[in-house]
Amino acid sequence: MATTSTYTVKGMTCGHCVSSVTEEVTEVPGVTGVTVDLATGLVTVDSDGPIDDAAITAAVEEAGYEVVTPA
């Protein structure tokens, strides 16, 4: 069952930030799509099943940013 989760990420300021977050989150197993809105800091993650919030948080931190809260 496809699911969509949204997270608020702090610290993104440019297109490179968006690319970094997109690249890291895309590597999380089960993720099928990532949309990052630089203006709002919202990261929308599409997946083919429930996704572990901790895995998404770790991926965002690996990119150098911070998940404020799952939205």
PDB file of N, H, CA, C and O in Angstrom:
ATOM      1  N   MET A   1       0.849  -1.193   0.000  1.00  0.00           N
ATOM      2  CA  MET A   1       0.000   0.000   0.000  1.00  0.00           C
ATOM      3  C   MET A   1       0.886   1.245   0.000  1.00  0.00           C
ATOM      4  O   MET A   1       1.733   1.404   0.879  1.00  0.00           O
ATOM      5  N   ALA A   2       0.700   2.098  -0.952  1.00  0.00           N
ATOM      6  H   ALA A   2       0.012   1.968  -1.666  1.00  0.00           H
ATOM      7  CA  ALA A   2       1.507   3.315  -1.051  1.00  0.00           C
ATOM      8  C   ALA A   2       1.126   4.294   0.058  1.00  0.00           C
ATOM      9  O   ALA A   2      -0.050   4.465   0.380  1.00  0.00           O
ATOM     10  N   THR A   3       2.139   4.925   0.628  1.00  0.00           N
ATOM     11  H   THR A   3       3.093   4.785   0.366  1.00  0.00           H
ATOM     12  CA  THR A   3       1.897   5.911   1.672  1.00  0.00           C
ATOM     13  C   THR A   3       2.703   7.169   1.381  1.00  0.00           C
ATOM     14  O   THR A   3       3.701   7.136   0.661  1.00  0.00           O
ATOM     15  N   THR A   4       2.248   8.278   1.956  1.00  0.00           N
ATOM     16  H   THR A   4       1.437   8.305   2.541  1.00  0.00           H
ATOM     17  CA  THR A   4       2.955   9.551   1.829  1.00  0.00           C
ATOM     18  C   THR A   4       3.141  10.129   3.223  1.00  0.00           C
ATOM     19  O   THR A   4       2.195  10.203   4.008  1.00  0.00           O
ATOM     20  N   SER A   5       4.371  10.538   3.523  1.00  0.00           N
ATOM     21  H   SER A   5       5.139  10.477   2.886  1.00  0.00           H
ATOM     22  CA  SER A   5       4.681  11.151   4.813  1.00  0.00           C
ATOM     23  C   SER A   5       5.302  12.516   4.549  1.00  0.00           C
ATOM     24  O   SER A   5       5.986  12.713   3.545  1.00  0.00           O
ATOM     25  N   THR A   6       5.059  13.456   5.455  1.00  0.00           N
ATOM     26  H   THR A   6       4.502  13.296   6.271  1.00  0.00           H
ATOM     27  CA  THR A   6       5.615  14.793   5.292  1.00  0.00           C
ATOM     28  C   THR A   6       6.430  15.154   6.529  1.00  0.00           C
ATOM     29  O   THR A   6       6.020  14.888   7.659  1.00  0.00           O
ATOM     30  N   TYR A   7       7.582  15.761   6.296  1.00  0.00           N
ATOM     31  H   TYR A   7       7.915  15.977   5.378  1.00  0.00           H
ATOM     32  CA  TYR A   7       8.488  16.164   7.374  1.00  0.00           C
ATOM     33  C   TYR A   7       8.863  17.624   7.177  1.00  0.00           C
ATOM     34  O   TYR A   7       8.928  18.113   6.049  1.00  0.00           O
ATOM     35  N   THR A   8       9.110  18.317   8.287  1.00  0.00           N
ATOM     36  H   THR A   8       9.057  17.920   9.204  1.00  0.00           H
ATOM     37  CA  THR A   8       9.605  19.687   8.205  1.00  0.00           C
ATOM     38  C   THR A   8      11.102  19.652   8.485  1.00  0.00           C
ATOM     39  O   THR A   8      11.540  19.144   9.517  1.00  0.00           O
ATOM     40  N   VAL A   9      11.884  20.200   7.548  1.00  0.00           N
ATOM     41  H   VAL A   9      11.528  20.613   6.710  1.00  0.00           H
ATOM     42  CA  VAL A   9      13.336  20.162   7.665  1.00  0.00           C
ATOM     43  C   VAL A   9      13.867  21.582   7.809  1.00  0.00           C
ATOM     44  O   VAL A   9      13.463  22.487   7.079  1.00  0.00           O
ATOM     45  N   LYS A  10      14.778  21.763   8.762  1.00  0.00           N
ATOM     46  H   LYS A  10      15.106  21.028   9.355  1.00  0.00           H
ATOM     47  CA  LYS A  10      15.358  23.067   9.053  1.00  0.00           C
ATOM     48  C   LYS A  10      16.771  23.143   8.481  1.00  0.00           C
ATOM     49  O   LYS A  10      17.526  22.172   8.540  1.00  0.00           O
ATOM     50  N   GLY A  11      17.121  24.299   7.931  1.00  0.00           N
ATOM     51  H   GLY A  11      16.508  25.088   7.883  1.00  0.00           H
ATOM     52  CA  GLY A  11      18.496  24.541   7.512  1.00  0.00           C
ATOM     53  C   GLY A  11      18.721  24.557   6.014  1.00  0.00           C
ATOM     54  O   GLY A  11      19.822  24.881   5.569  1.00  0.00           O
ATOM     55  N   MET A  12      17.715  24.217   5.222  1.00  0.00           N
ATOM     56  H   MET A  12      16.821  23.953   5.584  1.00  0.00           H
ATOM     57  CA  MET A  12      17.890  24.230   3.773  1.00  0.00           C
ATOM     58  C   MET A  12      17.764  25.665   3.254  1.00  0.00           C
ATOM     59  O   MET A  12      16.808  26.372   3.573  1.00  0.00           O
ATOM     60  N   THR A  13      18.746  26.080   2.450  1.00  0.00           N
ATOM     61  H   THR A  13      19.522  25.505   2.191  1.00  0.00           H
ATOM     62  CA  THR A  13      18.740  27.469   1.978  1.00  0.00           C
ATOM     63  C   THR A  13      18.865  27.611   0.465  1.00  0.00           C
ATOM     64  O   THR A  13      18.714  28.715  -0.057  1.00  0.00           O
ATOM     65  N   CYS A  14      19.139  26.515  -0.255  1.00  0.00           N
ATOM     66  H   CYS A  14      19.262  25.618   0.169  1.00  0.00           H
ATOM     67  CA  CYS A  14      19.391  26.662  -1.688  1.00  0.00           C
ATOM     68  C   CYS A  14      19.084  25.370  -2.427  1.00  0.00           C
ATOM     69  O   CYS A  14      18.726  24.361  -1.820  1.00  0.00           O
ATOM     70  N   GLY A  15      19.226  25.415  -3.732  1.00  0.00           N
ATOM     71  H   GLY A  15      19.517  26.235  -4.225  1.00  0.00           H
ATOM     72  CA  GLY A  15      18.972  24.245  -4.555  1.00  0.00           C
ATOM     73  C   GLY A  15      19.880  23.078  -4.227  1.00  0.00           C
ATOM     74  O   GLY A  15      19.462  21.923  -4.312  1.00  0.00           O
ATOM     75  N   HIS A  16      21.119  23.366  -3.851  1.00  0.00           N
ATOM     76  H   HIS A  16      21.458  24.304  -3.782  1.00  0.00           H
ATOM     77  CA  HIS A  16      22.044  22.290  -3.474  1.00  0.00           C
ATOM     78  C   HIS A  16      21.526  21.554  -2.241  1.00  0.00           C
ATOM     79  O   HIS A  16      21.630  20.330  -2.150  1.00  0.00           O
ATOM     80  N   CYS A  17      20.968  22.309  -1.290  1.00  0.00           N
ATOM     81  H   CYS A  17      20.884  23.303  -1.363  1.00  0.00           H
ATOM     82  CA  CYS A  17      20.389  21.699  -0.086  1.00  0.00           C
ATOM     83  C   CYS A  17      19.279  20.724  -0.474  1.00  0.00           C
ATOM     84  O   CYS A  17      19.202  19.606   0.036  1.00  0.00           O
ATOM     85  N   VAL A  18      18.424  21.176  -1.387  1.00  0.00           N
ATOM     86  H   VAL A  18      18.486  22.084  -1.801  1.00  0.00           H
ATOM     87  CA  VAL A  18      17.320  20.343  -1.856  1.00  0.00           C
ATOM     88  C   VAL A  18      17.855  19.060  -2.488  1.00  0.00           C
ATOM     89  O   VAL A  18      17.341  17.972  -2.230  1.00  0.00           O
ATOM     90  N   SER A  19      18.884  19.194  -3.313  1.00  0.00           N
ATOM     91  H   SER A  19      19.302  20.078  -3.523  1.00  0.00           H
ATOM     92  CA  SER A  19      19.479  18.023  -3.969  1.00  0.00           C
ATOM     93  C   SER A  19      20.052  17.047  -2.958  1.00  0.00           C
ATOM     94  O   SER A  19      19.869  15.836  -3.079  1.00  0.00           O
ATOM     95  N   SER A  20      20.746  17.578  -1.960  1.00  0.00           N
ATOM     96  H   SER A  20      20.895  18.562  -1.861  1.00  0.00           H
ATOM     97  CA  SER A  20      21.362  16.721  -0.937  1.00  0.00           C
ATOM     98  C   SER A  20      20.307  15.928  -0.178  1.00  0.00           C
ATOM     99  O   SER A  20      20.439  14.718   0.005  1.00  0.00           O
ATOM    100  N   VAL A  21      19.263  16.617   0.263  1.00  0.00           N
ATOM    101  H   VAL A  21      19.156  17.600   0.115  1.00  0.00           H
ATOM    102  CA  VAL A  21      18.200  15.945   1.023  1.00  0.00           C
ATOM    103  C   VAL A  21      17.493  14.924   0.143  1.00  0.00           C
ATOM    104  O   VAL A  21      17.241  13.799   0.574  1.00  0.00           O
ATOM    105  N   THR A  22      17.173  15.314  -1.090  1.00  0.00           N
ATOM    106  H   THR A  22      17.379  16.228  -1.440  1.00  0.00           H
ATOM    107  CA  THR A  22      16.493  14.400  -2.009  1.00  0.00           C
ATOM    108  C   THR A  22      17.318  13.141  -2.234  1.00  0.00           C
ATOM    109  O   THR A  22      16.791  12.029  -2.196  1.00  0.00           O
ATOM    110  N   GLU A  23      18.612  13.320  -2.467  1.00  0.00           N
ATOM    111  H   GLU A  23      19.040  14.223  -2.497  1.00  0.00           H
ATOM    112  CA  GLU A  23      19.500  12.195  -2.740  1.00  0.00           C
ATOM    113  C   GLU A  23      19.564  11.229  -1.555  1.00  0.00           C
ATOM    114  O   GLU A  23      19.455  10.016  -1.736  1.00  0.00           O
ATOM    115  N   GLU A  24      19.740  11.760  -0.354  1.00  0.00           N
ATOM    116  H   GLU A  24      19.829  12.745  -0.207  1.00  0.00           H
ATOM    117  CA  GLU A  24      19.862  10.901   0.836  1.00  0.00           C
ATOM    118  C   GLU A  24      18.550  10.179   1.146  1.00  0.00           C
ATOM    119  O   GLU A  24      18.549   8.982   1.431  1.00  0.00           O
ATOM    120  N   VAL A  25      17.435  10.909   1.089  1.00  0.00           N
ATOM    121  H   VAL A  25      17.436  11.882   0.857  1.00  0.00           H
ATOM    122  CA  VAL A  25      16.147  10.298   1.443  1.00  0.00           C
ATOM    123  C   VAL A  25      15.737   9.256   0.406  1.00  0.00           C
ATOM    124  O   VAL A  25      15.121   8.248   0.753  1.00  0.00           O
ATOM    125  N   THR A  26      16.073   9.487  -0.860  1.00  0.00           N
ATOM    126  H   THR A  26      16.573  10.306  -1.142  1.00  0.00           H
ATOM    127  CA  THR A  26      15.749   8.534  -1.917  1.00  0.00           C
ATOM    128  C   THR A  26      16.411   7.180  -1.665  1.00  0.00           C
ATOM    129  O   THR A  26      15.895   6.150  -2.100  1.00  0.00           O
ATOM    130  N   GLU A  27      17.547   7.172  -0.967  1.00  0.00           N
ATOM    131  H   GLU A  27      17.966   8.009  -0.613  1.00  0.00           H
ATOM    132  CA  GLU A  27      18.275   5.929  -0.698  1.00  0.00           C
ATOM    133  C   GLU A  27      17.661   5.087   0.420  1.00  0.00           C
ATOM    134  O   GLU A  27      18.059   3.939   0.616  1.00  0.00           O
ATOM    135  N   VAL A  28      16.692   5.648   1.158  1.00  0.00           N
ATOM    136  H   VAL A  28      16.369   6.581   0.999  1.00  0.00           H
ATOM    137  CA  VAL A  28      16.046   4.883   2.226  1.00  0.00           C
ATOM    138  C   VAL A  28      15.207   3.763   1.585  1.00  0.00           C
ATOM    139  O   VAL A  28      14.408   4.029   0.686  1.00  0.00           O
ATOM    140  N   PRO A  29      15.385   2.515   2.043  1.00  0.00           N
ATOM    141  CA  PRO A  29      14.631   1.406   1.448  1.00  0.00           C
ATOM    142  C   PRO A  29      13.119   1.652   1.500  1.00  0.00           C
ATOM    143  O   PRO A  29      12.576   2.041   2.534  1.00  0.00           O
ATOM    144  N   GLY A  30      12.456   1.418   0.370  1.00  0.00           N
ATOM    145  H   GLY A  30      12.897   1.101  -0.470  1.00  0.00           H
ATOM    146  CA  GLY A  30      10.999   1.572   0.308  1.00  0.00           C
ATOM    147  C   GLY A  30      10.546   2.910  -0.237  1.00  0.00           C
ATOM    148  O   GLY A  30       9.395   3.050  -0.649  1.00  0.00           O
ATOM    149  N   VAL A  31      11.439   3.905  -0.246  1.00  0.00           N
ATOM    150  H   VAL A  31      12.374   3.791   0.089  1.00  0.00           H
ATOM    151  CA  VAL A  31      11.069   5.228  -0.740  1.00  0.00           C
ATOM    152  C   VAL A  31      10.958   5.190  -2.260  1.00  0.00           C
ATOM    153  O   VAL A  31      11.857   4.703  -2.945  1.00  0.00           O
ATOM    154  N   THR A  32       9.836   5.715  -2.786  1.00  0.00           N
ATOM    155  H   THR A  32       9.105   6.110  -2.229  1.00  0.00           H
ATOM    156  CA  THR A  32       9.612   5.705  -4.227  1.00  0.00           C
ATOM    157  C   THR A  32       9.667   7.107  -4.826  1.00  0.00           C
ATOM    158  O   THR A  32       9.773   7.259  -6.043  1.00  0.00           O
ATOM    159  N   GLY A  33       9.594   8.136  -3.971  1.00  0.00           N
ATOM    160  H   GLY A  33       9.508   8.012  -2.983  1.00  0.00           H
ATOM    161  CA  GLY A  33       9.665   9.501  -4.483  1.00  0.00           C
ATOM    162  C   GLY A  33       9.876  10.485  -3.352  1.00  0.00           C
ATOM    163  O   GLY A  33       9.434  10.258  -2.225  1.00  0.00           O
ATOM    164  N   VAL A  34      10.558  11.587  -3.661  1.00  0.00           N
ATOM    165  H   VAL A  34      10.916  11.771  -4.576  1.00  0.00           H
ATOM    166  CA  VAL A  34      10.824  12.625  -2.663  1.00  0.00           C
ATOM    167  C   VAL A  34      10.560  13.980  -3.314  1.00  0.00           C
ATOM    168  O   VAL A  34      11.058  14.256  -4.406  1.00  0.00           O
ATOM    169  N   THR A  35       9.777  14.823  -2.644  1.00  0.00           N
ATOM    170  H   THR A  35       9.373  14.599  -1.757  1.00  0.00           H
ATOM    171  CA  THR A  35       9.540  16.186  -3.108  1.00  0.00           C
ATOM    172  C   THR A  35       9.952  17.128  -1.986  1.00  0.00           C
ATOM    173  O   THR A  35       9.491  16.995  -0.853  1.00  0.00           O
ATOM    174  N   VAL A  36      10.824  18.081  -2.308  1.00  0.00           N
ATOM    175  H   VAL A  36      11.199  18.188  -3.229  1.00  0.00           H
ATOM    176  CA  VAL A  36      11.303  19.035  -1.309  1.00  0.00           C
ATOM    177  C   VAL A  36      10.837  20.426  -1.708  1.00  0.00           C
ATOM    178  O   VAL A  36      11.069  20.865  -2.834  1.00  0.00           O
ATOM    179  N   ASP A  37      10.176  21.124  -0.779  1.00  0.00           N
ATOM    180  H   ASP A  37       9.987  20.767   0.136  1.00  0.00           H
ATOM    181  CA  ASP A  37       9.751  22.510  -1.000  1.00  0.00           C
ATOM    182  C   ASP A  37      10.681  23.406  -0.198  1.00  0.00           C
ATOM    183  O   ASP A  37      10.564  23.512   1.022  1.00  0.00           O
ATOM    184  N   LEU A  38      11.606  24.049  -0.901  1.00  0.00           N
ATOM    185  H   LEU A  38      11.701  23.963  -1.893  1.00  0.00           H
ATOM    186  CA  LEU A  38      12.622  24.865  -0.240  1.00  0.00           C
ATOM    187  C   LEU A  38      11.993  26.002   0.566  1.00  0.00           C
ATOM    188  O   LEU A  38      12.455  26.304   1.666  1.00  0.00           O
ATOM    189  N   ALA A  39      10.949  26.632   0.035  1.00  0.00           N
ATOM    190  H   ALA A  39      10.573  26.387  -0.859  1.00  0.00           H
ATOM    191  CA  ALA A  39      10.334  27.791   0.689  1.00  0.00           C
ATOM    192  C   ALA A  39       9.741  27.448   2.051  1.00  0.00           C
ATOM    193  O   ALA A  39       9.853  28.232   2.994  1.00  0.00           O
ATOM    194  N   THR A  40       9.106  26.272   2.157  1.00  0.00           N
ATOM    195  H   THR A  40       9.015  25.636   1.391  1.00  0.00           H
ATOM    196  CA  THR A  40       8.441  25.903   3.407  1.00  0.00           C
ATOM    197  C   THR A  40       9.257  24.934   4.249  1.00  0.00           C
ATOM    198  O   THR A  40       8.987  24.757   5.437  1.00  0.00           O
ATOM    199  N   GLY A  41      10.259  24.304   3.631  1.00  0.00           N
ATOM    200  H   GLY A  41      10.478  24.448   2.666  1.00  0.00           H
ATOM    201  CA  GLY A  41      11.043  23.305   4.350  1.00  0.00           C
ATOM    202  C   GLY A  41      10.355  21.958   4.426  1.00  0.00           C
ATOM    203  O   GLY A  41      10.818  21.059   5.128  1.00  0.00           O
ATOM    204  N   LEU A  42       9.244  21.811   3.704  1.00  0.00           N
ATOM    205  H   LEU A  42       8.868  22.542   3.134  1.00  0.00           H
ATOM    206  CA  LEU A  42       8.520  20.543   3.753  1.00  0.00           C
ATOM    207  C   LEU A  42       9.134  19.522   2.804  1.00  0.00           C
ATOM    208  O   LEU A  42       9.411  19.812   1.640  1.00  0.00           O
ATOM    209  N   VAL A  43       9.338  18.324   3.332  1.00  0.00           N
ATOM    210  H   VAL A  43       9.113  18.088   4.277  1.00  0.00           H
ATOM    211  CA  VAL A  43       9.842  17.209   2.536  1.00  0.00           C
ATOM    212  C   VAL A  43       8.738  16.156   2.528  1.00  0.00           C
ATOM    213  O   VAL A  43       8.357  15.629   3.573  1.00  0.00           O
ATOM    214  N   THR A  44       8.236  15.862   1.340  1.00  0.00           N
ATOM    215  H   THR A  44       8.546  16.290   0.491  1.00  0.00           H
ATOM    216  CA  THR A  44       7.183  14.868   1.184  1.00  0.00           C
ATOM    217  C   THR A  44       7.816  13.593   0.638  1.00  0.00           C
ATOM    218  O   THR A  44       8.505  13.611  -0.382  1.00  0.00           O
ATOM    219  N   VAL A  45       7.568  12.488   1.335  1.00  0.00           N
ATOM    220  H   VAL A  45       7.007  12.473   2.163  1.00  0.00           H
ATOM    221  CA  VAL A  45       8.177  11.203   0.982  1.00  0.00           C
ATOM    222  C   VAL A  45       7.080  10.220   0.591  1.00  0.00           C
ATOM    223  O   VAL A  45       6.192   9.911   1.387  1.00  0.00           O
ATOM    224  N   ASP A  46       7.154   9.735  -0.647  1.00  0.00           N
ATOM    225  H   ASP A  46       7.874   9.986  -1.293  1.00  0.00           H
ATOM    226  CA  ASP A  46       6.247   8.689  -1.108  1.00  0.00           C
ATOM    227  C   ASP A  46       6.964   7.355  -0.947  1.00  0.00           C
ATOM    228  O   ASP A  46       8.163   7.246  -1.203  1.00  0.00           O
ATOM    229  N   SER A  47       6.215   6.339  -0.517  1.00  0.00           N
ATOM    230  H   SER A  47       5.241   6.427  -0.309  1.00  0.00           H
ATOM    231  CA  SER A  47       6.830   5.031  -0.313  1.00  0.00           C
ATOM    232  C   SER A  47       5.837   3.938  -0.644  1.00  0.00           C
ATOM    233  O   SER A  47       4.633   4.176  -0.747  1.00  0.00           O
ATOM    234  N   ASP A  48       6.367   2.722  -0.810  1.00  0.00           N
ATOM    235  H   ASP A  48       7.345   2.529  -0.726  1.00  0.00           H
ATOM    236  CA  ASP A  48       5.501   1.597  -1.145  1.00  0.00           C
ATOM    237  C   ASP A  48       4.974   0.895   0.102  1.00  0.00           C
ATOM    238  O   ASP A  48       4.421  -0.201   0.012  1.00  0.00           O
ATOM    239  N   GLY A  49       5.141   1.510   1.242  1.00  0.00           N
ATOM    240  H   GLY A  49       5.590   2.400   1.315  1.00  0.00           H
ATOM    241  CA  GLY A  49       4.627   0.974   2.498  1.00  0.00           C
ATOM    242  C   GLY A  49       5.015   1.915   3.620  1.00  0.00           C
ATOM    243  O   GLY A  49       5.637   2.949   3.374  1.00  0.00           O
ATOM    244  N   PRO A  50       4.659   1.575   4.845  1.00  0.00           N
ATOM    245  CA  PRO A  50       5.038   2.444   5.976  1.00  0.00           C
ATOM    246  C   PRO A  50       6.552   2.630   6.040  1.00  0.00           C
ATOM    247  O   PRO A  50       7.319   1.684   5.862  1.00  0.00           O
ATOM    248  N   ILE A  51       6.956   3.860   6.296  1.00  0.00           N
ATOM    249  H   ILE A  51       6.333   4.628   6.440  1.00  0.00           H
ATOM    250  CA  ILE A  51       8.389   4.184   6.363  1.00  0.00           C
ATOM    251  C   ILE A  51       8.737   4.520   7.809  1.00  0.00           C
ATOM    252  O   ILE A  51       7.959   5.165   8.511  1.00  0.00           O
ATOM    253  N   ASP A  52       9.902   4.080   8.240  1.00  0.00           N
ATOM    254  H   ASP A  52      10.534   3.556   7.670  1.00  0.00           H
ATOM    255  CA  ASP A  52      10.390   4.362   9.584  1.00  0.00           C
ATOM    256  C   ASP A  52      10.840   5.817   9.658  1.00  0.00           C
ATOM    257  O   ASP A  52      11.771   6.222   8.963  1.00  0.00           O
ATOM    258  N   ASP A  53      10.167   6.606  10.511  1.00  0.00           N
ATOM    259  H   ASP A  53       9.410   6.277  11.076  1.00  0.00           H
ATOM    260  CA  ASP A  53      10.540   8.017  10.671  1.00  0.00           C
ATOM    261  C   ASP A  53      12.012   8.179  11.009  1.00  0.00           C
ATOM    262  O   ASP A  53      12.658   9.127  10.563  1.00  0.00           O
ATOM    263  N   ALA A  54      12.545   7.248  11.802  1.00  0.00           N
ATOM    264  H   ALA A  54      12.021   6.477  12.164  1.00  0.00           H
ATOM    265  CA  ALA A  54      13.947   7.336  12.205  1.00  0.00           C
ATOM    266  C   ALA A  54      14.874   7.214  10.997  1.00  0.00           C
ATOM    267  O   ALA A  54      15.927   7.851  10.957  1.00  0.00           O
ATOM    268  N   ALA A  55      14.491   6.399  10.012  1.00  0.00           N
ATOM    269  H   ALA A  55      13.637   5.881  10.044  1.00  0.00           H
ATOM    270  CA  ALA A  55      15.313   6.234   8.813  1.00  0.00           C
ATOM    271  C   ALA A  55      15.323   7.522   7.998  1.00  0.00           C
ATOM    272  O   ALA A  55      16.361   7.909   7.461  1.00  0.00           O
ATOM    273  N   ILE A  56      14.173   8.187   7.902  1.00  0.00           N
ATOM    274  H   ILE A  56      13.329   7.873   8.338  1.00  0.00           H
ATOM    275  CA  ILE A  56      14.088   9.454   7.173  1.00  0.00           C
ATOM    276  C   ILE A  56      14.897  10.517   7.912  1.00  0.00           C
ATOM    277  O   ILE A  56      15.652  11.264   7.289  1.00  0.00           O
ATOM    278  N   THR A  57      14.745  10.591   9.229  1.00  0.00           N
ATOM    279  H   THR A  57      14.131   9.984   9.735  1.00  0.00           H
ATOM    280  CA  THR A  57      15.488  11.562  10.039  1.00  0.00           C
ATOM    281  C   THR A  57      16.986  11.352   9.871  1.00  0.00           C
ATOM    282  O   THR A  57      17.735  12.317   9.720  1.00  0.00           O
ATOM    283  N   ALA A  58      17.425  10.099   9.896  1.00  0.00           N
ATOM    284  H   ALA A  58      16.816   9.316  10.019  1.00  0.00           H
ATOM    285  CA  ALA A  58      18.852   9.797   9.743  1.00  0.00           C
ATOM    286  C   ALA A  58      19.350  10.231   8.368  1.00  0.00           C
ATOM    287  O   ALA A  58      20.459  10.750   8.243  1.00  0.00           O
ATOM    288  N   ALA A  59      18.532  10.018   7.335  1.00  0.00           N
ATOM    289  H   ALA A  59      17.631   9.596   7.436  1.00  0.00           H
ATOM    290  CA  ALA A  59      18.929  10.400   5.977  1.00  0.00           C
ATOM    291  C   ALA A  59      19.056  11.916   5.854  1.00  0.00           C
ATOM    292  O   ALA A  59      19.990  12.417   5.226  1.00  0.00           O
ATOM    293  N   VAL A  60      18.117  12.642   6.453  1.00  0.00           N
ATOM    294  H   VAL A  60      17.358  12.236   6.963  1.00  0.00           H
ATOM    295  CA  VAL A  60      18.165  14.115   6.425  1.00  0.00           C
ATOM    296  C   VAL A  60      19.391  14.609   7.179  1.00  0.00           C
ATOM    297  O   VAL A  60      20.067  15.537   6.734  1.00  0.00           O
ATOM    298  N   GLU A  61      19.677  13.991   8.318  1.00  0.00           N
ATOM    299  H   GLU A  61      19.128  13.238   8.679  1.00  0.00           H
ATOM    300  CA  GLU A  61      20.861  14.384   9.096  1.00  0.00           C
ATOM    301  C   GLU A  61      22.144  14.061   8.339  1.00  0.00           C
ATOM    302  O   GLU A  61      23.121  14.804   8.426  1.00  0.00           O
ATOM    303  N   GLU A  62      22.143  12.961   7.601  1.00  0.00           N
ATOM    304  H   GLU A  62      21.349  12.358   7.530  1.00  0.00           H
ATOM    305  CA  GLU A  62      23.307  12.597   6.782  1.00  0.00           C
ATOM    306  C   GLU A  62      23.569  13.666   5.735  1.00  0.00           C
ATOM    307  O   GLU A  62      24.717  13.930   5.376  1.00  0.00           O
ATOM    308  N   ALA A  63      22.492  14.283   5.245  1.00  0.00           N
ATOM    309  H   ALA A  63      21.560  14.069   5.537  1.00  0.00           H
ATOM    310  CA  ALA A  63      22.620  15.368   4.259  1.00  0.00           C
ATOM    311  C   ALA A  63      23.045  16.681   4.923  1.00  0.00           C
ATOM    312  O   ALA A  63      23.398  17.642   4.241  1.00  0.00           O
ATOM    313  N   GLY A  64      23.009  16.712   6.261  1.00  0.00           N
ATOM    314  H   GLY A  64      22.722  15.931   6.815  1.00  0.00           H
ATOM    315  CA  GLY A  64      23.475  17.900   6.981  1.00  0.00           C
ATOM    316  C   GLY A  64      22.374  18.811   7.485  1.00  0.00           C
ATOM    317  O   GLY A  64      22.628  19.968   7.819  1.00  0.00           O
ATOM    318  N   TYR A  65      21.156  18.303   7.544  1.00  0.00           N
ATOM    319  H   TYR A  65      20.949  17.362   7.272  1.00  0.00           H
ATOM    320  CA  TYR A  65      20.033  19.127   7.982  1.00  0.00           C
ATOM    321  C   TYR A  65      19.291  18.447   9.122  1.00  0.00           C
ATOM    322  O   TYR A  65      19.632  17.334   9.522  1.00  0.00           O
ATOM    323  N   GLU A  66      18.276  19.125   9.640  1.00  0.00           N
ATOM    324  H   GLU A  66      18.000  20.029   9.315  1.00  0.00           H
ATOM    325  CA  GLU A  66      17.596  18.638  10.837  1.00  0.00           C
ATOM    326  C   GLU A  66      16.102  18.532  10.582  1.00  0.00           C
ATOM    327  O   GLU A  66      15.484  19.471  10.082  1.00  0.00           O
ATOM    328  N   VAL A  67      15.514  17.373  10.930  1.00  0.00           N
ATOM    329  H   VAL A  67      16.016  16.610  11.336  1.00  0.00           H
ATOM    330  CA  VAL A  67      14.065  17.230  10.874  1.00  0.00           C
ATOM    331  C   VAL A  67      13.517  17.880  12.132  1.00  0.00           C
ATOM    332  O   VAL A  67      13.834  17.458  13.244  1.00  0.00           O
ATOM    333  N   VAL A  68      12.697  18.906  11.957  1.00  0.00           N
ATOM    334  H   VAL A  68      12.439  19.249  11.054  1.00  0.00           H
ATOM    335  CA  VAL A  68      12.103  19.599  13.105  1.00  0.00           C
ATOM    336  C   VAL A  68      11.034  18.710  13.713  1.00  0.00           C
ATOM    337  O   VAL A  68      11.006  18.504  14.926  1.00  0.00           O
ATOM    338  N   THR A  69      10.158  18.185  12.874  1.00  0.00           N
ATOM    339  H   THR A  69      10.181  18.352  11.888  1.00  0.00           H
ATOM    340  CA  THR A  69       9.094  17.306  13.332  1.00  0.00           C
ATOM    341  C   THR A  69       8.439  16.662  12.126  1.00  0.00           C
ATOM    342  O   THR A  69       8.333  17.282  11.067  1.00  0.00           O
ATOM    343  N   PRO A  70       7.996  15.418  12.279  1.00  0.00           N
ATOM    344  CA  PRO A  70       7.141  14.887  11.211  1.00  0.00           C
ATOM    345  C   PRO A  70       5.882  15.754  11.174  1.00  0.00           C
ATOM    346  O   PRO A  70       5.247  15.957  12.208  1.00  0.00           O
ATOM    347  N   ALA A  71       5.520  16.256  10.020  1.00  0.00           N
ATOM    348  H   ALA A  71       6.036  16.090   9.180  1.00  0.00           H
ATOM    349  CA  ALA A  71       4.387  17.195   9.918  1.00  0.00           C
ATOM    350  C   ALA A  71       3.069  16.446  10.006  1.00  0.00           C
ATOM    351  O   ALA A  71       2.004  17.060   9.940  1.00  0.00           O
TER     352      ALA A  71
END
